[in-house]
mmCIF file of C-alpha atoms and ligand atoms in Angstrom:
data_model
loop_
_atom_site.group_PDB
_atom_site.id
_atom_site.type_symbol
_atom_site.label_atom_id
_atom_site.label_comp_id
_atom_site.label_asym_id
_atom_site.label_seq_id
_atom_site.Cartn_x
_atom_site.Cartn_y
_atom_site.Cartn_z
ATOM 1 C CA MET C 71 100.348 132.409 81.547
ATOM 2 C CA ARG C 72 100.775 129.534 83.981
ATOM 3 C CA ILE C 73 103.730 131.307 85.674
ATOM 4 C CA LEU C 74 101.677 134.471 85.961
ATOM 5 C CA TYR C 75 98.842 132.492 87.543
ATOM 6 C CA ALA C 76 101.265 130.827 89.997
ATOM 7 C CA LYS C 77 102.704 134.225 90.954
ATOM 8 C CA ALA C 78 99.251 135.687 91.461
ATOM 9 C CA LEU C 79 98.344 132.703 93.655
ATOM 10 C CA THR C 80 101.497 133.147 95.790
ATOM 11 C CA TYR C 81 100.682 136.852 96.311
ATOM 12 C CA LEU C 82 97.123 135.972 97.221
ATOM 13 C CA GLN C 83 98.307 133.317 99.708
ATOM 14 C CA SER C 84 100.746 135.818 101.289
ATOM 15 C CA PHE C 85 97.954 138.373 101.560
ATOM 16 C CA VAL C 86 95.592 135.884 103.229
ATOM 17 C CA HIS C 87 98.442 134.747 105.487
ATOM 18 C CA LEU C 88 98.915 138.346 106.689
ATOM 19 C CA PHE C 89 95.416 138.383 108.164
ATOM 20 C CA PHE C 90 94.998 134.691 108.975
ATOM 21 C CA PRO C 91 98.464 133.485 109.998
ATOM 22 C CA GLN C 92 98.997 129.750 110.511
ATOM 23 C CA LEU C 93 100.298 129.276 114.040
ATOM 24 C CA CYS C 94 102.212 126.280 115.364
ATOM 25 C CA LEU C 95 99.862 124.401 117.729
ATOM 26 C CA GLU C 96 102.692 123.901 120.230
ATOM 27 C CA CYS C 97 104.794 127.086 120.371
ATOM 28 C CA GLY C 98 102.628 129.587 118.493
ATOM 29 C CA THR C 99 105.294 130.388 115.917
ATOM 30 C CA ASP C 100 103.888 131.940 112.783
ATOM 31 C CA LEU C 101 104.083 129.056 110.316
ATOM 32 C CA ILE C 102 105.051 129.544 106.697
ATOM 33 C CA SER C 103 103.227 126.593 105.176
ATOM 34 C CA SER C 104 99.446 126.599 105.169
ATOM 35 C CA HIS C 105 99.562 122.760 105.204
ATOM 36 C CA ALA C 106 101.392 122.504 108.538
ATOM 37 C CA VAL C 107 100.081 122.393 112.103
ATOM 38 C CA LEU C 108 103.503 122.384 113.788
ATOM 39 C CA CYS C 109 106.688 124.318 113.086
ATOM 40 C CA ILE C 110 109.730 122.323 111.965
ATOM 41 C CA LEU C 111 111.322 122.430 115.425
ATOM 42 C CA CYS C 112 108.194 121.248 117.290
ATOM 43 C CA GLU C 113 107.681 118.442 114.767
ATOM 44 C CA LYS C 114 111.284 117.365 115.322
ATOM 45 C CA ASN C 115 110.822 117.438 119.112
ATOM 46 C CA LEU C 116 107.699 115.250 119.215
ATOM 47 C CA PRO C 117 107.937 112.239 121.594
ATOM 48 C CA TYR C 118 108.784 109.601 118.973
ATOM 49 C CA THR C 119 108.642 105.957 120.117
ATOM 50 C CA ASP C 120 111.173 104.744 117.483
ATOM 51 C CA LEU C 121 109.605 101.272 117.788
ATOM 52 C CA PHE C 122 108.846 100.464 114.143
ATOM 53 C CA LYS C 123 112.182 98.722 113.552
ATOM 54 C CA ILE C 124 112.147 96.856 116.866
ATOM 55 C CA GLU C 125 110.833 93.294 116.971
ATOM 56 C CA ASN C 126 108.863 92.206 120.047
ATOM 57 C CA ASN C 127 108.457 95.844 121.032
ATOM 58 C CA LEU C 128 106.158 96.868 123.882
ATOM 59 C CA ILE C 129 103.214 97.484 121.554
ATOM 60 C CA GLU C 130 103.476 94.027 119.990
ATOM 61 C CA LYS C 131 103.592 92.536 123.497
ATOM 62 C CA ILE C 132 100.108 94.001 124.208
ATOM 63 C CA PHE C 133 98.696 91.611 121.604
ATOM 64 C CA TRP C 134 100.633 88.497 122.552
ATOM 65 C CA GLY C 135 98.238 85.641 123.263
ATOM 66 C CA ARG C 136 95.320 87.716 121.988
ATOM 67 C CA VAL C 137 95.658 87.888 118.207
ATOM 68 C CA PRO C 138 98.387 86.921 115.698
ATOM 69 C CA LEU C 139 100.198 89.919 114.204
ATOM 70 C CA HIS C 140 103.062 90.375 111.786
ATOM 71 C CA ALA C 141 104.266 93.670 113.325
ATOM 72 C CA ALA C 142 102.854 96.538 115.379
ATOM 73 C CA SER C 143 103.940 100.021 116.370
ATOM 74 C CA ALA C 144 102.814 103.574 117.094
ATOM 75 C CA VAL C 145 104.763 106.607 116.062
ATOM 76 C CA LEU C 146 104.351 108.839 119.169
ATOM 77 C CA TYR C 147 103.837 108.459 122.901
ATOM 78 C CA PHE C 148 100.517 109.857 124.119
ATOM 79 C CA THR C 149 100.442 111.590 127.479
ATOM 80 C CA LYS C 150 97.869 113.943 129.009
ATOM 81 C CA ASN C 151 98.228 117.698 128.390
ATOM 82 C CA SER C 152 100.867 117.107 125.740
ATOM 83 C CA ILE C 153 101.204 118.243 122.148
ATOM 84 C CA VAL C 154 100.267 114.692 121.073
ATOM 85 C CA GLN C 155 96.960 115.036 122.942
ATOM 86 C CA THR C 156 96.436 118.387 121.194
ATOM 87 C CA LEU C 157 97.039 116.780 117.776
ATOM 88 C CA ILE C 158 94.549 113.970 118.481
ATOM 89 C CA PHE C 159 91.944 116.410 119.867
ATOM 90 C CA GLU C 160 92.379 118.727 116.878
ATOM 91 C CA LEU C 161 91.780 115.805 114.556
ATOM 92 C CA LYS C 162 88.828 114.252 116.378
ATOM 93 C CA TYR C 163 86.972 117.238 117.793
ATOM 94 C CA HIS C 164 88.041 120.315 115.797
ATOM 95 C CA GLN C 165 87.784 118.820 112.307
ATOM 96 C CA ASN C 166 91.469 119.628 111.769
ATOM 97 C CA LYS C 167 92.438 117.196 109.010
ATOM 98 C CA LYS C 168 95.950 118.670 108.854
ATOM 99 C CA ALA C 169 96.690 117.127 112.281
ATOM 100 C CA GLY C 170 95.655 113.704 110.926
ATOM 101 C CA TRP C 171 97.650 114.089 107.739
ATOM 102 C CA LEU C 172 100.702 114.923 109.886
ATOM 103 C CA LEU C 173 100.231 111.730 111.961
ATOM 104 C CA GLY C 174 99.841 109.788 108.712
ATOM 105 C CA ARG C 175 103.002 111.250 107.217
ATOM 106 C CA LEU C 176 104.925 110.357 110.380
ATOM 107 C CA ILE C 177 103.630 106.757 110.205
ATOM 108 C CA GLY C 178 104.431 106.619 106.476
ATOM 109 C CA THR C 179 107.997 107.788 107.053
ATOM 110 C CA ALA C 180 108.508 105.265 109.883
ATOM 111 C CA ILE C 181 107.161 102.412 107.709
ATOM 112 C CA LYS C 182 109.320 103.423 104.783
ATOM 113 C CA GLU C 183 112.374 103.043 106.998
ATOM 114 C CA ALA C 184 111.287 99.791 108.716
ATOM 115 C CA GLU C 185 111.733 96.846 106.347
ATOM 116 C CA ARG C 186 109.837 94.373 108.516
ATOM 117 C CA PHE C 187 106.558 96.261 107.883
ATOM 118 C CA ASN C 188 106.925 95.841 104.109
ATOM 119 C CA PRO C 189 105.470 94.983 101.702
ATOM 120 C CA ILE C 190 101.900 96.114 102.417
ATOM 121 C CA ASP C 191 98.954 95.503 100.070
ATOM 122 C CA PHE C 192 96.205 97.463 101.797
ATOM 123 C CA LEU C 193 95.736 100.047 104.537
ATOM 124 C CA VAL C 194 92.639 99.271 106.618
ATOM 125 C CA PRO C 195 91.307 102.195 108.680
ATOM 126 C CA ILE C 196 89.514 101.414 111.964
ATOM 127 C CA PRO C 197 85.924 102.526 111.343
ATOM 128 C CA ILE C 198 83.768 104.737 113.550
ATOM 129 C CA SER C 199 79.979 104.599 113.845
ATOM 130 C CA LYS C 200 77.871 106.276 111.160
ATOM 131 C CA LYS C 201 76.525 108.645 113.822
ATOM 132 C CA LYS C 202 80.030 109.762 114.835
ATOM 133 C CA GLN C 203 81.043 110.095 111.200
ATOM 134 C CA ARG C 204 78.048 112.382 110.595
ATOM 135 C CA GLN C 205 78.952 114.535 113.618
ATOM 136 C CA ARG C 206 82.644 114.694 112.714
ATOM 137 C CA GLY C 207 82.250 114.875 108.963
ATOM 138 C CA PHE C 208 84.910 112.211 108.451
ATOM 139 C CA ASN C 209 86.544 109.152 109.957
ATOM 140 C CA GLN C 210 89.808 110.298 111.565
ATOM 141 C CA THR C 211 91.655 107.046 110.792
ATOM 142 C CA MET C 212 90.828 107.490 107.090
ATOM 143 C CA ILE C 213 92.521 110.927 107.281
ATOM 144 C CA ILE C 214 95.595 109.278 108.861
ATOM 145 C CA CYS C 215 95.596 106.747 105.973
ATOM 146 C CA GLU C 216 95.538 109.657 103.508
ATOM 147 C CA GLY C 217 98.587 111.090 105.297
ATOM 148 C CA ILE C 218 100.396 107.734 104.919
ATOM 149 C CA LEU C 219 99.683 107.889 101.172
ATOM 150 C CA GLN C 220 101.366 111.299 101.010
ATOM 151 C CA VAL C 221 104.614 109.462 101.838
ATOM 152 C CA LEU C 222 103.822 106.063 100.242
ATOM 153 C CA PRO C 223 101.593 106.929 97.266
ATOM 154 C CA THR C 224 101.537 103.412 95.785
ATOM 155 C CA LEU C 225 99.655 101.962 98.779
ATOM 156 C CA LYS C 226 95.886 101.460 98.593
ATOM 157 C CA ILE C 227 93.242 102.091 101.245
ATOM 158 C CA ARG C 228 90.668 99.318 101.618
ATOM 159 C CA PRO C 229 88.004 100.203 104.235
ATOM 160 C CA VAL C 230 86.824 96.627 104.627
ATOM 161 C CA LEU C 231 85.765 96.950 108.278
ATOM 162 C CA LYS C 232 82.386 98.334 109.289
ATOM 163 C CA LYS C 233 81.168 99.233 112.734
ATOM 164 C CA GLN C 234 78.027 97.345 113.636
ATOM 165 C CA LYS C 235 74.855 99.334 114.261
ATOM 166 C CA SER C 236 74.480 100.885 117.711
ATOM 167 C CA SER C 237 71.581 98.589 118.671
ATOM 168 C CA ARG C 238 73.935 95.648 118.288
ATOM 169 C CA SER C 239 76.744 97.580 120.005
ATOM 170 C CA GLN C 240 74.408 97.897 122.977
ATOM 171 C CA THR C 241 74.267 94.117 123.104
ATOM 172 C CA ASN C 242 78.026 94.138 122.895
ATOM 173 C CA LYS C 243 78.252 96.528 125.848
ATOM 174 C CA ASP C 244 76.316 93.962 127.880
ATOM 175 C CA ARG C 245 78.711 91.301 126.656
ATOM 176 C CA ILE C 246 81.717 93.394 127.748
ATOM 177 C CA GLN C 247 80.109 93.862 131.153
ATOM 178 C CA ARG C 248 79.767 90.110 131.325
ATOM 179 C CA GLY C 249 83.490 89.901 130.612
ATOM 180 C CA GLU C 250 83.214 88.566 127.088
ATOM 181 C CA LYS C 251 85.387 89.663 124.204
ATOM 182 C CA ILE C 252 84.236 92.493 121.950
ATOM 183 C CA ALA C 253 84.980 90.597 118.745
ATOM 184 C CA HIS C 254 81.566 91.323 117.272
ATOM 185 C CA VAL C 255 81.802 95.128 117.306
ATOM 186 C CA PHE C 256 83.018 95.033 113.698
ATOM 187 C CA GLU C 257 81.864 93.306 110.551
ATOM 188 C CA LEU C 258 83.418 92.810 107.119
ATOM 189 C CA ASP C 259 82.264 94.441 103.915
ATOM 190 C CA PRO C 260 81.738 91.336 101.758
ATOM 191 C CA SER C 261 82.242 93.318 98.531
ATOM 192 C CA MET C 262 85.944 93.843 99.325
ATOM 193 C CA ASP C 263 88.373 90.972 98.866
ATOM 194 C CA ILE C 264 91.353 90.863 101.210
ATOM 195 C CA LYS C 265 92.113 87.148 100.981
ATOM 196 C CA ALA C 266 95.886 86.487 101.016
ATOM 197 C CA ALA C 267 96.585 90.244 101.322
ATOM 198 C CA ARG C 268 99.140 91.842 103.631
ATOM 199 C CA LEU C 269 97.157 94.333 105.700
ATOM 200 C CA LEU C 270 98.180 97.336 107.743
ATOM 201 C CA LEU C 271 95.441 98.193 110.223
ATOM 202 C CA VAL C 272 95.518 101.919 111.071
ATOM 203 C CA ASP C 273 94.245 103.576 114.270
ATOM 204 C CA ASP C 274 94.713 106.949 115.943
ATOM 205 C CA VAL C 275 95.592 105.897 119.519
ATOM 206 C CA ILE C 276 96.361 102.509 121.093
ATOM 207 C CA THR C 277 95.365 102.264 124.754
ATOM 208 C CA THR C 278 94.350 98.760 125.901
ATOM 209 C CA GLY C 279 94.409 97.302 122.390
ATOM 210 C CA ALA C 280 90.828 95.978 122.787
ATOM 211 C CA THR C 281 89.480 97.773 119.701
ATOM 212 C CA LEU C 282 92.385 96.641 117.542
ATOM 213 C CA GLU C 283 92.115 93.086 118.851
ATOM 214 C CA ALA C 284 88.420 93.013 117.902
ATOM 215 C CA ALA C 285 89.237 94.460 114.471
ATOM 216 C CA CYS C 286 91.983 91.873 113.870
ATOM 217 C CA THR C 287 89.739 88.990 114.955
ATOM 218 C CA CYS C 288 87.159 90.179 112.432
ATOM 219 C CA LEU C 289 89.777 90.652 109.673
ATOM 220 C CA TRP C 290 91.219 87.145 110.157
ATOM 221 C CA GLU C 291 87.822 85.740 109.121
ATOM 222 C CA ALA C 292 88.574 86.999 105.594
ATOM 223 C CA GLN C 293 91.833 84.981 105.516
ATOM 224 C CA PRO C 294 94.427 87.680 104.805
ATOM 225 C CA PHE C 295 98.091 86.662 104.532
ATOM 226 C CA SER C 296 99.152 88.885 107.446
ATOM 227 C CA ILE C 297 98.004 91.764 109.633
ATOM 228 C CA SER C 298 100.199 94.539 111.021
ATOM 229 C CA ILE C 299 99.168 97.534 113.101
ATOM 230 C CA ALA C 300 100.280 101.162 112.939
ATOM 231 C CA ALA C 301 98.878 103.926 115.129
ATOM 232 C CA GLY C 302 99.496 107.625 115.563
ATOM 233 C CA ALA C 303 100.104 107.294 119.277
ATOM 234 C CA TYR C 304 100.425 104.843 122.143
ATOM 235 C CA THR C 305 99.097 105.750 125.604
ATOM 236 C CA LEU C 306 101.750 105.491 128.273
HETATM 237 ZN ZN1 ZN N 34 106.455 125.188 117.136
#
């Protein structure tokens, strides 16, 4: 009965695929898997940074003198009008979770192969404002965390960071204009214990590192054992 059901499902999927083919976002190839956003070749040809195994890499250097980190890396280079930009846009503005899960799987694979990132107790997604979450329907960094779990299923997500309310963010904007640090953009959820835990902070794109620095500063208040950073992409 179960086999019959599985066969019927495969036929149904093939039938749907005939009318709604899944196309590779980069080359337009008709994809076989309904879970994919890129074909195998385009996924292989992404601009990988290969920095996860490298100590004192250029992403870690961004945070030197700003916040103590155990390790930091991003899996892809972000450039304008590239497939990486398309993936990020799909995730953030077209509600395409599959693009986020792909970024997460790529991070998960890189971490699995880079000993210095392990062990990890909790994944901490960078939060977005409640307003943005309502508009988008989800927090994109949470989707990336879910993708990491597809590769490393024993890890746990602990969304301990919260974005402060916009009225207070406004105050923060004034502070930034005055040249002060943006450490107070985030706050901790006191119901979640991360004391002595090894954290991996997850973001979609690293540009100046200001958001991540603020997030780390906030996280350190809860006295974790260590903080590392992993992002989908790094802006060149
Ligand atoms: Zn392709």
